[in-house]
mmCIF file of C-alpha atoms in Angstrom:
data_model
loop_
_atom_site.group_PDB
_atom_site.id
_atom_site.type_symbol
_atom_site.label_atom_id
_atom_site.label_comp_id
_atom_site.label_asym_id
_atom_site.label_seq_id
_atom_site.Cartn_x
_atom_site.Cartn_y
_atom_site.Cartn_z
ATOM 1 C CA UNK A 1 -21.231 -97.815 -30.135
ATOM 2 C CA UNK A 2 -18.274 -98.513 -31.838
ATOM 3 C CA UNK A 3 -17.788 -99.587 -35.386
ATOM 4 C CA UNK A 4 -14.956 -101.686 -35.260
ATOM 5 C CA UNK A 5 -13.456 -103.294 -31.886
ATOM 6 C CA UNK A 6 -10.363 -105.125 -31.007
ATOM 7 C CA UNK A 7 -11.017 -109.440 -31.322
ATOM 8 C CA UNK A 8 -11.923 -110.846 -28.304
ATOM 9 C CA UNK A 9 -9.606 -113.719 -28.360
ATOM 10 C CA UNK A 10 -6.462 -112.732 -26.281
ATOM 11 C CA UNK A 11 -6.423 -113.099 -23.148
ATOM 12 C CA UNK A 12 -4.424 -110.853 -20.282
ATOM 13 C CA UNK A 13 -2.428 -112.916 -17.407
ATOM 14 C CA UNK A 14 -2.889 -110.559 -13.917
ATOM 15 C CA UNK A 15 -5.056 -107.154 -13.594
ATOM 16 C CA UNK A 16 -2.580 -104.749 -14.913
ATOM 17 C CA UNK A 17 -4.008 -103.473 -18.583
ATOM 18 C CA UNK A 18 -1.245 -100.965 -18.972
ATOM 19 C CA UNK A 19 1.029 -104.415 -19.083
ATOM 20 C CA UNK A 20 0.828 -104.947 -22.863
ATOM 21 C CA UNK A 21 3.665 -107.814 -22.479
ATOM 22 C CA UNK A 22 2.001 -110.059 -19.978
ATOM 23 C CA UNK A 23 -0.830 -112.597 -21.508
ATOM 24 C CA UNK A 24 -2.184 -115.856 -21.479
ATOM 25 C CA UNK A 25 -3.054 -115.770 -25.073
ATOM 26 C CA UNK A 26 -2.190 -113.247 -27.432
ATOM 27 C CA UNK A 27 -5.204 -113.471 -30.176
ATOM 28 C CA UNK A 28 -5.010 -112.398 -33.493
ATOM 29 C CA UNK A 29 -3.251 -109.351 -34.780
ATOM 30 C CA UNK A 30 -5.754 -106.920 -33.436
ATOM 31 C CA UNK A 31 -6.815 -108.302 -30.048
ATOM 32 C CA UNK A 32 -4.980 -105.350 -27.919
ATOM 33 C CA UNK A 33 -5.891 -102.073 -30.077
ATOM 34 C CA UNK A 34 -7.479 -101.045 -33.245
ATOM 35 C CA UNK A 35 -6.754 -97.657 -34.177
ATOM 36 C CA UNK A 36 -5.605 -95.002 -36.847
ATOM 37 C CA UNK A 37 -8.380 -95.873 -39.181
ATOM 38 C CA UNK A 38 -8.776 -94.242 -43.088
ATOM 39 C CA UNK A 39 -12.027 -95.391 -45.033
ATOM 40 C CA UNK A 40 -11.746 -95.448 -48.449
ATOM 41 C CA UNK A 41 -14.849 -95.956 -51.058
ATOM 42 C CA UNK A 42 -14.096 -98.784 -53.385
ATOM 43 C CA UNK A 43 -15.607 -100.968 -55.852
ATOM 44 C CA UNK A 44 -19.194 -99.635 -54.462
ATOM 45 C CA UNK A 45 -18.457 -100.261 -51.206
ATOM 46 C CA UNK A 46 -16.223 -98.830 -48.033
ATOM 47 C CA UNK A 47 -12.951 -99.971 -46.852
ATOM 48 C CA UNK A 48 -11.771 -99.254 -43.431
ATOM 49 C CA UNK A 49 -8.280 -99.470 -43.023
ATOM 50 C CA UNK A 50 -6.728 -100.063 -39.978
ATOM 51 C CA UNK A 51 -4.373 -100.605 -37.079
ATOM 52 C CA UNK A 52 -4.131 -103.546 -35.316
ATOM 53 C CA UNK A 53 -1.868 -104.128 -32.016
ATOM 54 C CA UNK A 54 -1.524 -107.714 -30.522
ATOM 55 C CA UNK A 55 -2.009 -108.610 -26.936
ATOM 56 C CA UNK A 56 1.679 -109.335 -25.446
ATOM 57 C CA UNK A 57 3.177 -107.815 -28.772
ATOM 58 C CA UNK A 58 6.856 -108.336 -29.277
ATOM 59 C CA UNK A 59 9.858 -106.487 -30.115
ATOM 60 C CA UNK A 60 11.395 -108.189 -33.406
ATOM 61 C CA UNK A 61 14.423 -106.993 -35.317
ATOM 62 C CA UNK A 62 12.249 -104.828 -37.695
ATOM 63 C CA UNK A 63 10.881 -103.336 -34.651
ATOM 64 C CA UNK A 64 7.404 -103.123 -32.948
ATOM 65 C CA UNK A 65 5.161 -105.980 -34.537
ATOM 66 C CA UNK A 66 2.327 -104.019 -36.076
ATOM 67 C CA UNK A 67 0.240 -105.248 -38.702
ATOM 68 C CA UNK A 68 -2.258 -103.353 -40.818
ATOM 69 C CA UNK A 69 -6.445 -105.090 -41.331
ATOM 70 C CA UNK A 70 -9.343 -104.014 -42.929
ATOM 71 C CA UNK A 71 -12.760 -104.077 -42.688
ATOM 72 C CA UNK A 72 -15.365 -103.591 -45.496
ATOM 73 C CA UNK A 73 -19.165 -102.394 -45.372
ATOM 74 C CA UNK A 74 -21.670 -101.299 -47.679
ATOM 75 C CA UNK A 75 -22.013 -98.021 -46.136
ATOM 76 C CA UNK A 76 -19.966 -95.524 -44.112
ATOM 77 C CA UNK A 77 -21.536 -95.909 -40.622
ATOM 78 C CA UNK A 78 -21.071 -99.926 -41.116
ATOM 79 C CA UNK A 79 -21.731 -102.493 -40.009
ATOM 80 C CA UNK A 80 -17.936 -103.297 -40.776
ATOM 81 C CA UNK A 81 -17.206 -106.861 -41.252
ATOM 82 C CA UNK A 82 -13.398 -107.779 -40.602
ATOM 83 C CA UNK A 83 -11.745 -109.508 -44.144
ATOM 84 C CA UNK A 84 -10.916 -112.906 -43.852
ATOM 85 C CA UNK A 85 -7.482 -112.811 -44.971
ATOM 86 C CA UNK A 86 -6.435 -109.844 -42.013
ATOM 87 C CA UNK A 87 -3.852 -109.142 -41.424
ATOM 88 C CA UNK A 88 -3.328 -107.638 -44.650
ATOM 89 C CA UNK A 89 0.549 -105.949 -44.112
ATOM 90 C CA UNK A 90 3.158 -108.103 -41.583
ATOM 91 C CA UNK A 91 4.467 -104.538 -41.143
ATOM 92 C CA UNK A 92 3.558 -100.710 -40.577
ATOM 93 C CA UNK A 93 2.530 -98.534 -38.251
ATOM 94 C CA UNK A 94 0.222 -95.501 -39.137
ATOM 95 C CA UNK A 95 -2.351 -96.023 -42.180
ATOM 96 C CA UNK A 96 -1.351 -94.201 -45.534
ATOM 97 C CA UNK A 97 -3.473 -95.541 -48.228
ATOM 98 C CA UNK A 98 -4.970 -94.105 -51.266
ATOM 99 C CA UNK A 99 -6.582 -95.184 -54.790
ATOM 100 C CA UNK A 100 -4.243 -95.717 -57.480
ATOM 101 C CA UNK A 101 -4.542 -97.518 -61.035
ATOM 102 C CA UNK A 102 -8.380 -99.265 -60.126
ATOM 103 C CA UNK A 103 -6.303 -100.607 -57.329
ATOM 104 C CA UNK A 104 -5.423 -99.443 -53.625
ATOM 105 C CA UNK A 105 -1.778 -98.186 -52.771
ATOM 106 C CA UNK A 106 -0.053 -98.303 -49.237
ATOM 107 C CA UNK A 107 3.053 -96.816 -47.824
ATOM 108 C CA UNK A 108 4.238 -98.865 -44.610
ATOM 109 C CA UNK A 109 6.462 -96.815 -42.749
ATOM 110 C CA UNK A 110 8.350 -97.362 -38.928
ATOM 111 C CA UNK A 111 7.814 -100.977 -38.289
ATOM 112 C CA UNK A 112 8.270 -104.604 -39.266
ATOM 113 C CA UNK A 113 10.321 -106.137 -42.187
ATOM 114 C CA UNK A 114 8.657 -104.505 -45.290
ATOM 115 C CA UNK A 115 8.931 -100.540 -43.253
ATOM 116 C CA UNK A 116 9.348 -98.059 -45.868
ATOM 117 C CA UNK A 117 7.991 -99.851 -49.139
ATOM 118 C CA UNK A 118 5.300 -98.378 -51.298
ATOM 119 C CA UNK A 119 3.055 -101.356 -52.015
ATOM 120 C CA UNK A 120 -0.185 -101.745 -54.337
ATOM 121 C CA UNK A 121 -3.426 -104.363 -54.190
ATOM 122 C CA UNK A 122 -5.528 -104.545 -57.297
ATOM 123 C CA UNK A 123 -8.430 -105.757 -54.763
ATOM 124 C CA UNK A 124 -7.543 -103.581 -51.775
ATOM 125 C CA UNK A 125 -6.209 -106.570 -49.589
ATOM 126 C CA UNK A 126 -3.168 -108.489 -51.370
ATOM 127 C CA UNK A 127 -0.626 -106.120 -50.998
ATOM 128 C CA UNK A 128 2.894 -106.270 -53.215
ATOM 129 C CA UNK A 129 6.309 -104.546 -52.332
ATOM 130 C CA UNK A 130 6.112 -101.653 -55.596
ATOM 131 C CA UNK A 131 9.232 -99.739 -54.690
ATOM 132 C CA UNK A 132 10.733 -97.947 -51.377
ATOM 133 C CA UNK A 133 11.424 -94.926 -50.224
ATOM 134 C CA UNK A 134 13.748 -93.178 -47.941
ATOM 135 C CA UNK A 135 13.130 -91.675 -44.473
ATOM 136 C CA UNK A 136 9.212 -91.378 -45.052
ATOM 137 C CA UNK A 137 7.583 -88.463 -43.039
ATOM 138 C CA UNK A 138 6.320 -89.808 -39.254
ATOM 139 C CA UNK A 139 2.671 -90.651 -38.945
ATOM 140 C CA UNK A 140 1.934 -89.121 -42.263
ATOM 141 C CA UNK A 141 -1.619 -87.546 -43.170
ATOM 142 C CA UNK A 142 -1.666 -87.246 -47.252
ATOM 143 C CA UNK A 143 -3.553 -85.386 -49.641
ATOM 144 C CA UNK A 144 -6.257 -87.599 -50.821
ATOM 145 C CA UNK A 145 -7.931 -85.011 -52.996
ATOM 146 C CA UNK A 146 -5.084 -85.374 -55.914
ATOM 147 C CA UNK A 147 -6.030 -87.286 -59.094
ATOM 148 C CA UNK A 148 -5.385 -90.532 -57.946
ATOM 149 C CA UNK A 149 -4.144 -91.842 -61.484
ATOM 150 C CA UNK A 150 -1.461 -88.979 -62.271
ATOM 151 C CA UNK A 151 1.376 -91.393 -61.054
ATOM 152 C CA UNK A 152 1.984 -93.444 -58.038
ATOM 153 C CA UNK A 153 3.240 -91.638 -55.907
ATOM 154 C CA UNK A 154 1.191 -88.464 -56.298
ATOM 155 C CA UNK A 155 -0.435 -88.741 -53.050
ATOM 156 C CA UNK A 156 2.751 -88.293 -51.099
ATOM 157 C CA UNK A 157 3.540 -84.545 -52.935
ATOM 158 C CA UNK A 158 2.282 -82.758 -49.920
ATOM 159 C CA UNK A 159 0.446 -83.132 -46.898
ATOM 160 C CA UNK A 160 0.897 -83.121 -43.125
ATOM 161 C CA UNK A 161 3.151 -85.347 -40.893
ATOM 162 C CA UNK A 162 3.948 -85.523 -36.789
ATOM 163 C CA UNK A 163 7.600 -83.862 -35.949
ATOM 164 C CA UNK A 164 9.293 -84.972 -33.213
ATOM 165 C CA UNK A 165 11.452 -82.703 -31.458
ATOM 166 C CA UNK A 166 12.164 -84.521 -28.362
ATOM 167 C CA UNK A 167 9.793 -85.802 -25.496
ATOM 168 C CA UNK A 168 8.688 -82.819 -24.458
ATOM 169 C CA UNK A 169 7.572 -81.009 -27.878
ATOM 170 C CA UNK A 170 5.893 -82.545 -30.482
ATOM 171 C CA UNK A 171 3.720 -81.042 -33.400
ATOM 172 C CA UNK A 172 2.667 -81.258 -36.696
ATOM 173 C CA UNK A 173 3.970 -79.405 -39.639
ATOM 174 C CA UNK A 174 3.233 -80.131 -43.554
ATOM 175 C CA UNK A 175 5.903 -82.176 -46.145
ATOM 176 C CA UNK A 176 6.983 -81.506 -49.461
ATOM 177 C CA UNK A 177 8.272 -84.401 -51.651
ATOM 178 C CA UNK A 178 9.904 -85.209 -55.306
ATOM 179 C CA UNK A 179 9.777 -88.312 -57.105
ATOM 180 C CA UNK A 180 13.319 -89.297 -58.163
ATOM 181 C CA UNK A 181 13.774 -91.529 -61.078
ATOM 182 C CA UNK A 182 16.910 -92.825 -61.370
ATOM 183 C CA UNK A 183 17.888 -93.695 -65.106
ATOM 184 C CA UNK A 184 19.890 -97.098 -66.409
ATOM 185 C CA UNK A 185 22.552 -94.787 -67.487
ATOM 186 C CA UNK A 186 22.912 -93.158 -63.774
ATOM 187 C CA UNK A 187 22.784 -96.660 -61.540
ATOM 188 C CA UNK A 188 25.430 -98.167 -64.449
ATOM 189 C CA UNK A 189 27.569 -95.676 -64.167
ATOM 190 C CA UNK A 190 28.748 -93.298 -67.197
ATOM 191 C CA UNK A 191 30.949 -94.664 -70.167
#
């Protein structure tokens, strides 16, 4: 049985299901697919992190149209009940949360007008731009077990991402990252 499903409000136009493009109705943000979920325990209770893909999802100029939700329960197994302001990211692709500062950081990478910004919730669903960062690893799996309040950006040091080489050969292989700072002095230029 599953714990989360896709919303039952889209509906396809013809038989074909591998037609993502052709629909009636698209439904909310996660009436196609929900998928690459994280659950992370906060405030006493369990967030589930998700996914979402729309029934007849378009192509914009930031790219696929992905959006993140989550789902909260008071235990692991669920039940999981969907938050009522999903989706909670107009942007993204795989999840890469963590805890930060009695908050909940996100890095939304590949997709969507906000791709590549590092953004923060103090609540775990109203999400801010923080900063941005350059060519973030692909489908990124991060080290969780670091002390979430060293700095925010700790949880991107190391951990594992998804290479591609070309269509044939994929695989994944671990990252390595530093934080650059860049001082007043450097972006005004020397005097």
């Amino acid at each position: 049985e599953p714990i989360l499903s896709p919303a039952d409000n889209g509906e396809w136009y013809g038989d074909d299901l591998q037609d993502r493009f052709s629909v009636v109705k698209k439904g909310d943000f996660d009436s196609h697919k929900v998928h690459d979920p994280c659950i992370l325990p906060y405030k006493g209770k369990f967030y589930l992190y998700y996914k979402g893909e729309q029934m007849g999802e378009e192509i914009t100029w930031g790219g696929r149209q992905i959006r993140h939700g989550v789902a909260i329960a008071d235990n692991p197994l669920g039940p999981y009940v969907k938050s009522k302001y999903n989706p909670i990211s107009n942007s993204g692709h795989e999840i890469c949360v963590w805890s930060y500062n009695g908050g909940i950081a996100s890095l939304i990478t590949t997709d969507g007008p906000e791709k590549n910004t590092i953004q923060w919730s103090p609540d775990g669903i109203n999400f801010e731009i923080m900063g941005s960062i350059k060519s973030p690893p692909h489908a990124i799996g991060i080290n969780r077990m670091l002390d979430p309040e060293e700095e925010p950006t700790a949880a991107l040091r190391w951990g594992l991402t998804h290479e591609y080489k070309n269509g044939d050969w994929q695989y994944i292989r671990g990252f390595k990252s530093n934080r650059i700072i860049r001082h007043s002095s450097y972006t005004q230029g020397a005097k």
